[in-house]
Coordinates of C-alpha atoms and ligand atoms in Angstrom, one line a residue:
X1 CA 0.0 0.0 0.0
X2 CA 1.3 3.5 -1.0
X3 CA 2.6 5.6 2.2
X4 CA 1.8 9.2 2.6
X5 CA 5.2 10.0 1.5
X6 CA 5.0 7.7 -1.7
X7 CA 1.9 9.6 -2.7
X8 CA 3.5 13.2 -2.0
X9 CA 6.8 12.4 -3.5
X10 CA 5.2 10.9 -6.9
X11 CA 3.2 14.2 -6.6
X12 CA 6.0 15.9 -6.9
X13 CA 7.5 13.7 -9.7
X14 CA 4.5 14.3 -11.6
X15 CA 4.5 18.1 -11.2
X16 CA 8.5 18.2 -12.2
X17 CA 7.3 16.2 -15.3
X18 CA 4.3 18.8 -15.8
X19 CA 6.6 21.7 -15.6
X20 CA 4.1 22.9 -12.9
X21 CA 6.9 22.5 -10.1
X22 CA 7.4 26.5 -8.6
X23 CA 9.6 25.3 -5.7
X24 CA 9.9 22.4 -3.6
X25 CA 11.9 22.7 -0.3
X26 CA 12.9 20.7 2.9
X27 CA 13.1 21.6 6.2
X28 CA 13.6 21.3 10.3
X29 CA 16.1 18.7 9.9
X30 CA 16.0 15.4 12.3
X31 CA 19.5 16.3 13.7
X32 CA 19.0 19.7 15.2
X33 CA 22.8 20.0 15.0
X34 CA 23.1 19.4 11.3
X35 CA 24.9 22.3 10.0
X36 CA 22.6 21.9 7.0
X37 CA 19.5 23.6 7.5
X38 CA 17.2 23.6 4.4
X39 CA 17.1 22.2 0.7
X40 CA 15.7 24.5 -2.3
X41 CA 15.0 22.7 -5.0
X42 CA 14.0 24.0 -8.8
X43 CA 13.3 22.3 -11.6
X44 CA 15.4 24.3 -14.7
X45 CA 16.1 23.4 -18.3
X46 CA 19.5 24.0 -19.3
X47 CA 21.0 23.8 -22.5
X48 CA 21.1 19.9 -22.6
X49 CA 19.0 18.7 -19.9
X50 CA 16.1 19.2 -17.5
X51 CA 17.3 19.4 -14.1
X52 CA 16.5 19.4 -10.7
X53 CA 18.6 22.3 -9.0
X54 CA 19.6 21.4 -5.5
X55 CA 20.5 24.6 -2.8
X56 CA 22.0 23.1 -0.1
X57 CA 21.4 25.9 2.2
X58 CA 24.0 25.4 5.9
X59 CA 24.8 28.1 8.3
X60 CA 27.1 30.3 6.4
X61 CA 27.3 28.8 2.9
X62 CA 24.9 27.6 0.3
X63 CA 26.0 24.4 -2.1
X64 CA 24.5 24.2 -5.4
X65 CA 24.0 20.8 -7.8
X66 CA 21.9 19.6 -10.5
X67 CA 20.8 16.3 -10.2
X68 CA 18.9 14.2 -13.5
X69 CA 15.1 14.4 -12.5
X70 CA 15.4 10.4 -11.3
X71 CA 18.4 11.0 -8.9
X72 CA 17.0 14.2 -7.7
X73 CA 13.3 12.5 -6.7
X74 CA 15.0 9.1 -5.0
X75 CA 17.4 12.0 -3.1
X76 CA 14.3 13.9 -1.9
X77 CA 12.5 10.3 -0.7
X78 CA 15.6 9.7 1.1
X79 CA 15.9 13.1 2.8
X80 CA 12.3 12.3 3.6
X81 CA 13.2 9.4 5.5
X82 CA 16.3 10.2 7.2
X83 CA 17.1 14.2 7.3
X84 CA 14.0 16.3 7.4
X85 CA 10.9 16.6 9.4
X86 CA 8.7 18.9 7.2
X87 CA 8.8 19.2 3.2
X88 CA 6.7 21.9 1.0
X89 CA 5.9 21.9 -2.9
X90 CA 4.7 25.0 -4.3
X91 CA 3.3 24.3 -7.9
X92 CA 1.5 26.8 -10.2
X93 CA -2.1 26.1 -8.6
X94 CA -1.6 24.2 -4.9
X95 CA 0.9 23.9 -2.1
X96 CA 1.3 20.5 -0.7
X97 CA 3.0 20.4 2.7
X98 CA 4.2 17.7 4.5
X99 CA 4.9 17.3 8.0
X100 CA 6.5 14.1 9.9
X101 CA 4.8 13.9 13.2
X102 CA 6.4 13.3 16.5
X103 CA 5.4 9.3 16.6
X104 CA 6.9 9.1 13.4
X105 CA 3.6 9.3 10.9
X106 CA 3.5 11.7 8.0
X107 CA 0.3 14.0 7.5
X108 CA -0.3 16.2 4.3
X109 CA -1.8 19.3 3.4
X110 CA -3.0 20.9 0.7
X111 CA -3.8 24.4 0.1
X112 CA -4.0 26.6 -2.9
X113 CA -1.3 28.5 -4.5
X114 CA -1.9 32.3 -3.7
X115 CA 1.1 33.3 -5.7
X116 CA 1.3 34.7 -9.1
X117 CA 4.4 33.9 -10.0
X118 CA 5.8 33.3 -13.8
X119 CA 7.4 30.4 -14.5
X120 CA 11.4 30.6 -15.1
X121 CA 12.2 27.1 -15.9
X122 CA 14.3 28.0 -19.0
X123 CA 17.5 29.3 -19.4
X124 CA 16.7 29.9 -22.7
X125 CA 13.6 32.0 -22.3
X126 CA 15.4 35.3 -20.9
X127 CA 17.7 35.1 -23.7
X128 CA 16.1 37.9 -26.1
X129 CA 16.8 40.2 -23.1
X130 CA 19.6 43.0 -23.4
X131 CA 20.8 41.6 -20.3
X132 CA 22.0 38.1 -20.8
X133 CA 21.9 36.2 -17.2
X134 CA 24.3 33.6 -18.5
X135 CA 27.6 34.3 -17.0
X136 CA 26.7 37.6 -15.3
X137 CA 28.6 38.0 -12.6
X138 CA 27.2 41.4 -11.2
X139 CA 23.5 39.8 -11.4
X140 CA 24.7 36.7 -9.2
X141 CA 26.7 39.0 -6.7
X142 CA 23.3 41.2 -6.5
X143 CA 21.5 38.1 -5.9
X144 CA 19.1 38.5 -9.0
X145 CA 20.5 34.9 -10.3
X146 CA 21.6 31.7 -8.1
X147 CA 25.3 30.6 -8.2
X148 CA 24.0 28.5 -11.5
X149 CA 23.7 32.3 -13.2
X150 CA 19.7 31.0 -12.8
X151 CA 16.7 33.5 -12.3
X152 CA 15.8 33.8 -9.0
X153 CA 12.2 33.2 -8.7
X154 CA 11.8 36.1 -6.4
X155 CA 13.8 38.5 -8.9
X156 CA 12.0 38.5 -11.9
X157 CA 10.0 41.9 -11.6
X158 CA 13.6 43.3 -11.0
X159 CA 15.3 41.3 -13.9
X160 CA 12.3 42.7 -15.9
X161 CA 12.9 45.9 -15.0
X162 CA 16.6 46.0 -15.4
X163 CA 15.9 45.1 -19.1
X164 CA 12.7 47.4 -19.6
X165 CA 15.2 50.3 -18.6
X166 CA 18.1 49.3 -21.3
X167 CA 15.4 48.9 -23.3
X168 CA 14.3 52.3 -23.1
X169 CA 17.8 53.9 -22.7
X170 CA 19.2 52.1 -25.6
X171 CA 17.8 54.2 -28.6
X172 CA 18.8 57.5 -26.7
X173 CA 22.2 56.4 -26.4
X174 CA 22.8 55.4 -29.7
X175 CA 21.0 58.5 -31.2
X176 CA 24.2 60.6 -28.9
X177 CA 26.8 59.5 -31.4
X178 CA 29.5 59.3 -28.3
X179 CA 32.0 57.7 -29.5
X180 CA 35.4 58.8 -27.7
X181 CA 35.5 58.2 -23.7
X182 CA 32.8 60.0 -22.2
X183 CA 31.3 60.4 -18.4
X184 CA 28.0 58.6 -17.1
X185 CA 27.0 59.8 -13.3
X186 CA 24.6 57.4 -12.1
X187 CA 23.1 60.0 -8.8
X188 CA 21.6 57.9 -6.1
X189 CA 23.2 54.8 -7.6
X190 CA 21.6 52.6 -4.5
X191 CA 22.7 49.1 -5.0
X192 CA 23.4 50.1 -8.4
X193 CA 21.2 46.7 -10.2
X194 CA 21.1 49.5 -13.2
X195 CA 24.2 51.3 -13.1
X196 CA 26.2 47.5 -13.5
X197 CA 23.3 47.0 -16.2
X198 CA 24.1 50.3 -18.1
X199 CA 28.0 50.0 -17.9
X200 CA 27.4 46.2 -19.8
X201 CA 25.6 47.3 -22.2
X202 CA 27.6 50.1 -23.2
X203 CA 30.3 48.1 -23.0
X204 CA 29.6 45.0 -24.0
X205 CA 26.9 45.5 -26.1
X206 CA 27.5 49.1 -28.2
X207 CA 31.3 48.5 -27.3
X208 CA 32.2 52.0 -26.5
X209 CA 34.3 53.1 -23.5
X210 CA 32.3 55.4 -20.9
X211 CA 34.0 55.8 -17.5
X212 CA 30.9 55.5 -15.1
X213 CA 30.8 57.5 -11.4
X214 CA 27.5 56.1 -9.2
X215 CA 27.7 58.8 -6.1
X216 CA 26.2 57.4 -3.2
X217 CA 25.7 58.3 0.5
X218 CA 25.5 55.3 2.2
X219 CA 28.8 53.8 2.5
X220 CA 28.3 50.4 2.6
X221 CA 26.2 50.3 -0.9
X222 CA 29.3 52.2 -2.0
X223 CA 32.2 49.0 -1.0
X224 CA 29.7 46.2 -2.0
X225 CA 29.3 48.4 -5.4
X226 CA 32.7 48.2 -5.6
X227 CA 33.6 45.1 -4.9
X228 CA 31.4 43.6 -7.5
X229 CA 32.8 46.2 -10.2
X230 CA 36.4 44.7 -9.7
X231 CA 34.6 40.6 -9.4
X232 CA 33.1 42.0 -12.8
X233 CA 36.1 43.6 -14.2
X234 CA 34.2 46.7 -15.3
X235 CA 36.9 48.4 -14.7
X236 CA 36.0 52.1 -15.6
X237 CA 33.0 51.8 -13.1
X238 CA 33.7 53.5 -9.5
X239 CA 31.1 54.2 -7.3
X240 CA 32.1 57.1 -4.5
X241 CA 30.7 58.4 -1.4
X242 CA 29.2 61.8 -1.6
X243 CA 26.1 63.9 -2.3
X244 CA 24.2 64.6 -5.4
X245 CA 24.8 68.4 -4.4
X246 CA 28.4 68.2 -3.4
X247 CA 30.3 65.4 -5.0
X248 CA 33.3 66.3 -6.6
X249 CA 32.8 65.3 -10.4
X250 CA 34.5 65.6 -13.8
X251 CA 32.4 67.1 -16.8
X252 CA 29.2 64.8 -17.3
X253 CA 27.9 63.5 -20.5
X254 CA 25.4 61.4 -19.3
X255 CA 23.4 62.5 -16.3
X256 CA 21.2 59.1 -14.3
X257 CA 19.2 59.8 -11.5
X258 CA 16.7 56.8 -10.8
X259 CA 14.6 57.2 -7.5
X260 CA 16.6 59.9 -6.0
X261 CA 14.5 61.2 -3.5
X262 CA 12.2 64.3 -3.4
X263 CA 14.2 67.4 -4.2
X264 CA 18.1 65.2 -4.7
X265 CA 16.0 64.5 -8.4
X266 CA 16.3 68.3 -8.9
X267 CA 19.9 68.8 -7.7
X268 CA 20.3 65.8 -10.1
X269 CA 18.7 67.5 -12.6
X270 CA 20.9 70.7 -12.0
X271 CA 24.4 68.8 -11.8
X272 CA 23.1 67.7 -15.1
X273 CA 22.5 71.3 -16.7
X274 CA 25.2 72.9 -15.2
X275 CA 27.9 70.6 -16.6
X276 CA 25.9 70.6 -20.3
X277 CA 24.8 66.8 -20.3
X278 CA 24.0 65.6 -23.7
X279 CA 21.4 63.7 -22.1
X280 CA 19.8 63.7 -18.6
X281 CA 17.4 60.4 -17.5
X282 CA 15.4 60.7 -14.3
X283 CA 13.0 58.6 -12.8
X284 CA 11.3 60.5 -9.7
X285 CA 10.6 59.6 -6.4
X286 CA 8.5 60.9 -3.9
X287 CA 7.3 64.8 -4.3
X288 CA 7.0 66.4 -1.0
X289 CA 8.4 69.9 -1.8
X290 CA 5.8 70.9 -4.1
X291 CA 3.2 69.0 -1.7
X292 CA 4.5 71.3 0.9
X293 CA 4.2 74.6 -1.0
X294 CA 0.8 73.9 -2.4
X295 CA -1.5 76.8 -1.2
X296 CA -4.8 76.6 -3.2
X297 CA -7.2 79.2 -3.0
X298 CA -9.3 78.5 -5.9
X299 CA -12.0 75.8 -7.6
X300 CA -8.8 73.5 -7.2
X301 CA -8.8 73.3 -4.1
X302 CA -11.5 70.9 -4.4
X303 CA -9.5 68.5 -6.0
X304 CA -6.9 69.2 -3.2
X305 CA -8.4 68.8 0.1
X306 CA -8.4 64.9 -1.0
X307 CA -5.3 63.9 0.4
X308 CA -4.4 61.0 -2.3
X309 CA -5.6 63.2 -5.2
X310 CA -3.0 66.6 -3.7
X311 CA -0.1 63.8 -3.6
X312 CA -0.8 62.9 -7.3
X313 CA -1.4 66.7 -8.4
X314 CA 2.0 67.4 -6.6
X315 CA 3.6 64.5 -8.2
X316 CA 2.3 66.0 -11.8
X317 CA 3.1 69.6 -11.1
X318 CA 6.8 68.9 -9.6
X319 CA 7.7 66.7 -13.0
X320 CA 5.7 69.1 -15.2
X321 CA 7.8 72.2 -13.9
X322 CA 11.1 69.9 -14.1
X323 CA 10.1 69.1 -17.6
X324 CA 9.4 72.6 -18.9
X325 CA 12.5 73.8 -16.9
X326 CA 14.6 71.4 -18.6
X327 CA 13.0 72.9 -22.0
X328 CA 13.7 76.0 -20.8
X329 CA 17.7 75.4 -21.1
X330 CA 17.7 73.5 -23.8
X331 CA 16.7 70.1 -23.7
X332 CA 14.3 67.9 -25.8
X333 CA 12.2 66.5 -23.2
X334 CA 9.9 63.4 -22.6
X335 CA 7.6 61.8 -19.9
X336 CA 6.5 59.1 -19.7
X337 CA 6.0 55.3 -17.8
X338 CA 8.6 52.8 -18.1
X339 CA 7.5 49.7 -16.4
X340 CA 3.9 48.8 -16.1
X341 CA 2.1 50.2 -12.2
X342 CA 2.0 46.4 -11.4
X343 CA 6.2 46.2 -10.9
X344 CA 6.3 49.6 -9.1
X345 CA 4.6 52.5 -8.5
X346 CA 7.5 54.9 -9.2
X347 CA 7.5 54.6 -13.0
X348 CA 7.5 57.9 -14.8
X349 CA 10.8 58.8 -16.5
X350 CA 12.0 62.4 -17.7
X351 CA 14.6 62.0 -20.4
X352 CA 15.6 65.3 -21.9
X353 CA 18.3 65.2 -24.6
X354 CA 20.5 68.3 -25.3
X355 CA 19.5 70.0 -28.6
X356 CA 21.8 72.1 -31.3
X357 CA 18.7 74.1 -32.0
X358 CA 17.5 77.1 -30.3
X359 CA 15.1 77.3 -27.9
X360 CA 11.9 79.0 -29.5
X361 CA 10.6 80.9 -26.4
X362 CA 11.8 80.8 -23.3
X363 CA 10.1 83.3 -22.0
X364 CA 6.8 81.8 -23.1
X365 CA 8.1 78.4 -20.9
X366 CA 8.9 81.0 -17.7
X367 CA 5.4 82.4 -17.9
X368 CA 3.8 79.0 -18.1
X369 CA 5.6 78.1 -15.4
X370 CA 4.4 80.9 -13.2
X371 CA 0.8 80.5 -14.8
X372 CA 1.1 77.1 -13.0
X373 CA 2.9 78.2 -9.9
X374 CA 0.4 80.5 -9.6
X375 CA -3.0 78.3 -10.0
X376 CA -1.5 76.2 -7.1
X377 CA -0.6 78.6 -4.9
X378 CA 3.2 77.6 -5.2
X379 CA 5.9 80.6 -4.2
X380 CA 9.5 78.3 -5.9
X381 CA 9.6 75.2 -7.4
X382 CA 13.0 73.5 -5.7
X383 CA 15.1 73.3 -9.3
X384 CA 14.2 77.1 -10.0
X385 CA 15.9 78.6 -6.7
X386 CA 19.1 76.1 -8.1
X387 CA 19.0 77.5 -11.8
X388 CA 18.2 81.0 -10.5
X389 CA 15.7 81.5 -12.8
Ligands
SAM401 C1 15.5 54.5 -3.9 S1 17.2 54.3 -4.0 C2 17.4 54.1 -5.8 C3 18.6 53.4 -6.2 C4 18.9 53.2 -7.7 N1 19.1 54.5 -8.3 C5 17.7 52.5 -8.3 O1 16.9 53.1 -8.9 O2 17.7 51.2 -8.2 C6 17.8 55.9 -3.8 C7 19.3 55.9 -3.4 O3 19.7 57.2 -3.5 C8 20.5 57.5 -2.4 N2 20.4 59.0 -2.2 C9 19.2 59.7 -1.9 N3 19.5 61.0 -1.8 C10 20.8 61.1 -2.1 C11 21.7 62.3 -2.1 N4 21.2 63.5 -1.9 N5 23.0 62.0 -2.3 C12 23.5 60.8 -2.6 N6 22.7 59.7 -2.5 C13 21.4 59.9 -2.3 C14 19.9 56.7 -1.2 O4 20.9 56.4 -0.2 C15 19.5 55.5 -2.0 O5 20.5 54.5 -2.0

């Protein structure tokens, strides 16, 4: 007669089989001592073969191996048996868990799947990307692939949106023409998951030779950033400590400001003017200075006393200004989303791209700004009082 654990392990044989296998994982082992403390295991499809990816995860290191699909299920019935207490499969529609009770009997449960998670198991599939996973060494140190250079499930929106943004960028790059060495500042750069992206693609892809500066003020995003630059070898990548306001920079080409928050966007946006970027890429954050200064005294005002709908009008007032500010010196300029609401909420981009020709009326652009100001009850937009204008 089958055992609980027969029928939960051919489960999972069947589901690996299916391609419906999300994740399947082990865990409280029998030995409480065991410096192992947990198995991951994915199903993936290399180049050759389907798999069954095995994280062995122990207190301070995790050890990866494929086993053939047979191997991998007799492995996880012996594990079963011997080494863990409690086991889980996650599939595309259930969850199956299994627990081994203290007099030794194994009970199951089944629940259903409340994640909407896409399915990864090729290597293959995220190969019409910009960003290649295979071999990337700065998306395994940022933890977006496995030590096997494999998607982590958990990653994909960001691996999505690494790619959405070369996307984007791409075009504008190419329509620059830069072809001697040239300066990108990345402001803000975080834990730089686009400014690594960027530097390969410019590199690697368009083959031209930018040095690339992310300024940062925490330091420890700085020395990780660094560290995977040299692991990488992008070696005209440096990431330094500093403000968007105050770091010390040489002339910048390319000006990347992605999430800065509230005003640092405009200081971004300044840096960017001030040292006559060919182009300038923002992707705002948060919008509190405008927010702040909002003093409406008219029939807006009953759009504004909605809390949620203010914070949206300051959001499209702050970018509008930046936009037509941005016009006002010169630059071609363009809003719009870059990744779908779904994958984050902070999706509008400003890319303004420095044009030969002359501006047709920049005094017409000042008084529209006022006219705005004014209908809003707003005294300085934050990027004016840097311009001076
Ligand atoms: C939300 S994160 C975005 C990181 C990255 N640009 C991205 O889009 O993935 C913003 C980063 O900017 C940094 N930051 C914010 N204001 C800054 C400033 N004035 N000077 C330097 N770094 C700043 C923060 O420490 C944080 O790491």
């Amino acid at each position: 007669m089958k055992t609980n654990k027969d029928i939960f392990v051919a489960q999972l044989l069947d589901l690996v089989n299916n391609k419906e296998l999300v994740k399947f994982t082990l865990t409280s082992p029998k030995d409480k001592t065991s410096d192992l403390k947990k198995v991951i295991v994915s199903a993936v499809e290399l180049k050759k073969a389907y798999v069954l990816n095995f994280v062995y995860r122990h207190t301070t290191k995790d050890i990866t191996k494929n086993y053939e699909i047979n191997e991998g299920i007799q492995l996880i019935n012996l594990a079963i048996e011997q080494d863990f207490n409690n086991a889980e499969i996650i599939s595309i529609n259930e969850i199956l868990n299994l627990y081994t009770l203290p007099n030794g009997k194994i009970q199951i449960k089944t629940s259903k799947t409340k994640l909407n998670l896409p399915l990864t198991f090729s290597h293959d599939k995220p190969k019409d990307k910009l960003i290649a996973l295979d071999n990337n060494i700065y998306l395994r140190e940022l933890g977006v692939t496995n030590a096997n250079f494999e998607l982590r499930m958990d990653m994909s929106d960001k691996y999505r949106q690494i790619n959405k943004y070369i996307e984007l960028l791409a075009p504008n790059l190419k329509d620059l023409n830069l072809t001697a060495d040239f300066h990108i500042a990345d402001m803000g750069s975080g834990k730089a998951y686009l400014t690594f992206a960027l530097y390969d693609y410019m590199t690697n892809e368009l083959k031209l030779s930018p040095k690339m500066t992310g300024i940062e003020f925490r330091e420890d995003l700085v020395n990780i950033s660094n560290n995977i630059a040299k692991k990488a070898n992008f070696t005209a990548l440096n990431f330094v400590k500093g403000t968007i306001a105050d770091a010390q920079l040489e002339k910048i080409d390319v000006l990347i400001a992605l999430h800065a928050c509230d005003t640092a966007t405009d200081e971004a946006i300044f840096r960017g003017i001030k040292s006559d970027a060919s182009l300038i890429v923002c992707a705002p954050c948060c919008h509190k200075q405008i927010r702040k200064a909002m003093n409406v005294s008219n029939e807006l005002s009953n759009i504004t006393k909605f809390g949620i709908l203010k914070e949206r009008q300051a959001e499209i007032i702050t970018d509008s200004i930046r936009a037509m500010i941005m016009e006002y010196f010169g630059y071609k300029t363009k809003v719009f989303e870059f990744i779908s609401m779904e994958h984050t909420p902070k999706n509008l981009m400003i890319v303004g791209k420095k044009s030969s020709k002359s501006i047709a009326d920049k005094e017409k652009i000042l008084a529209n700004i006022l006219a705005i100001k004014k209908l809003y009850g707003i005294d300085k937009h934050y990027l004016e009082t840097l311009m001076e204008i």
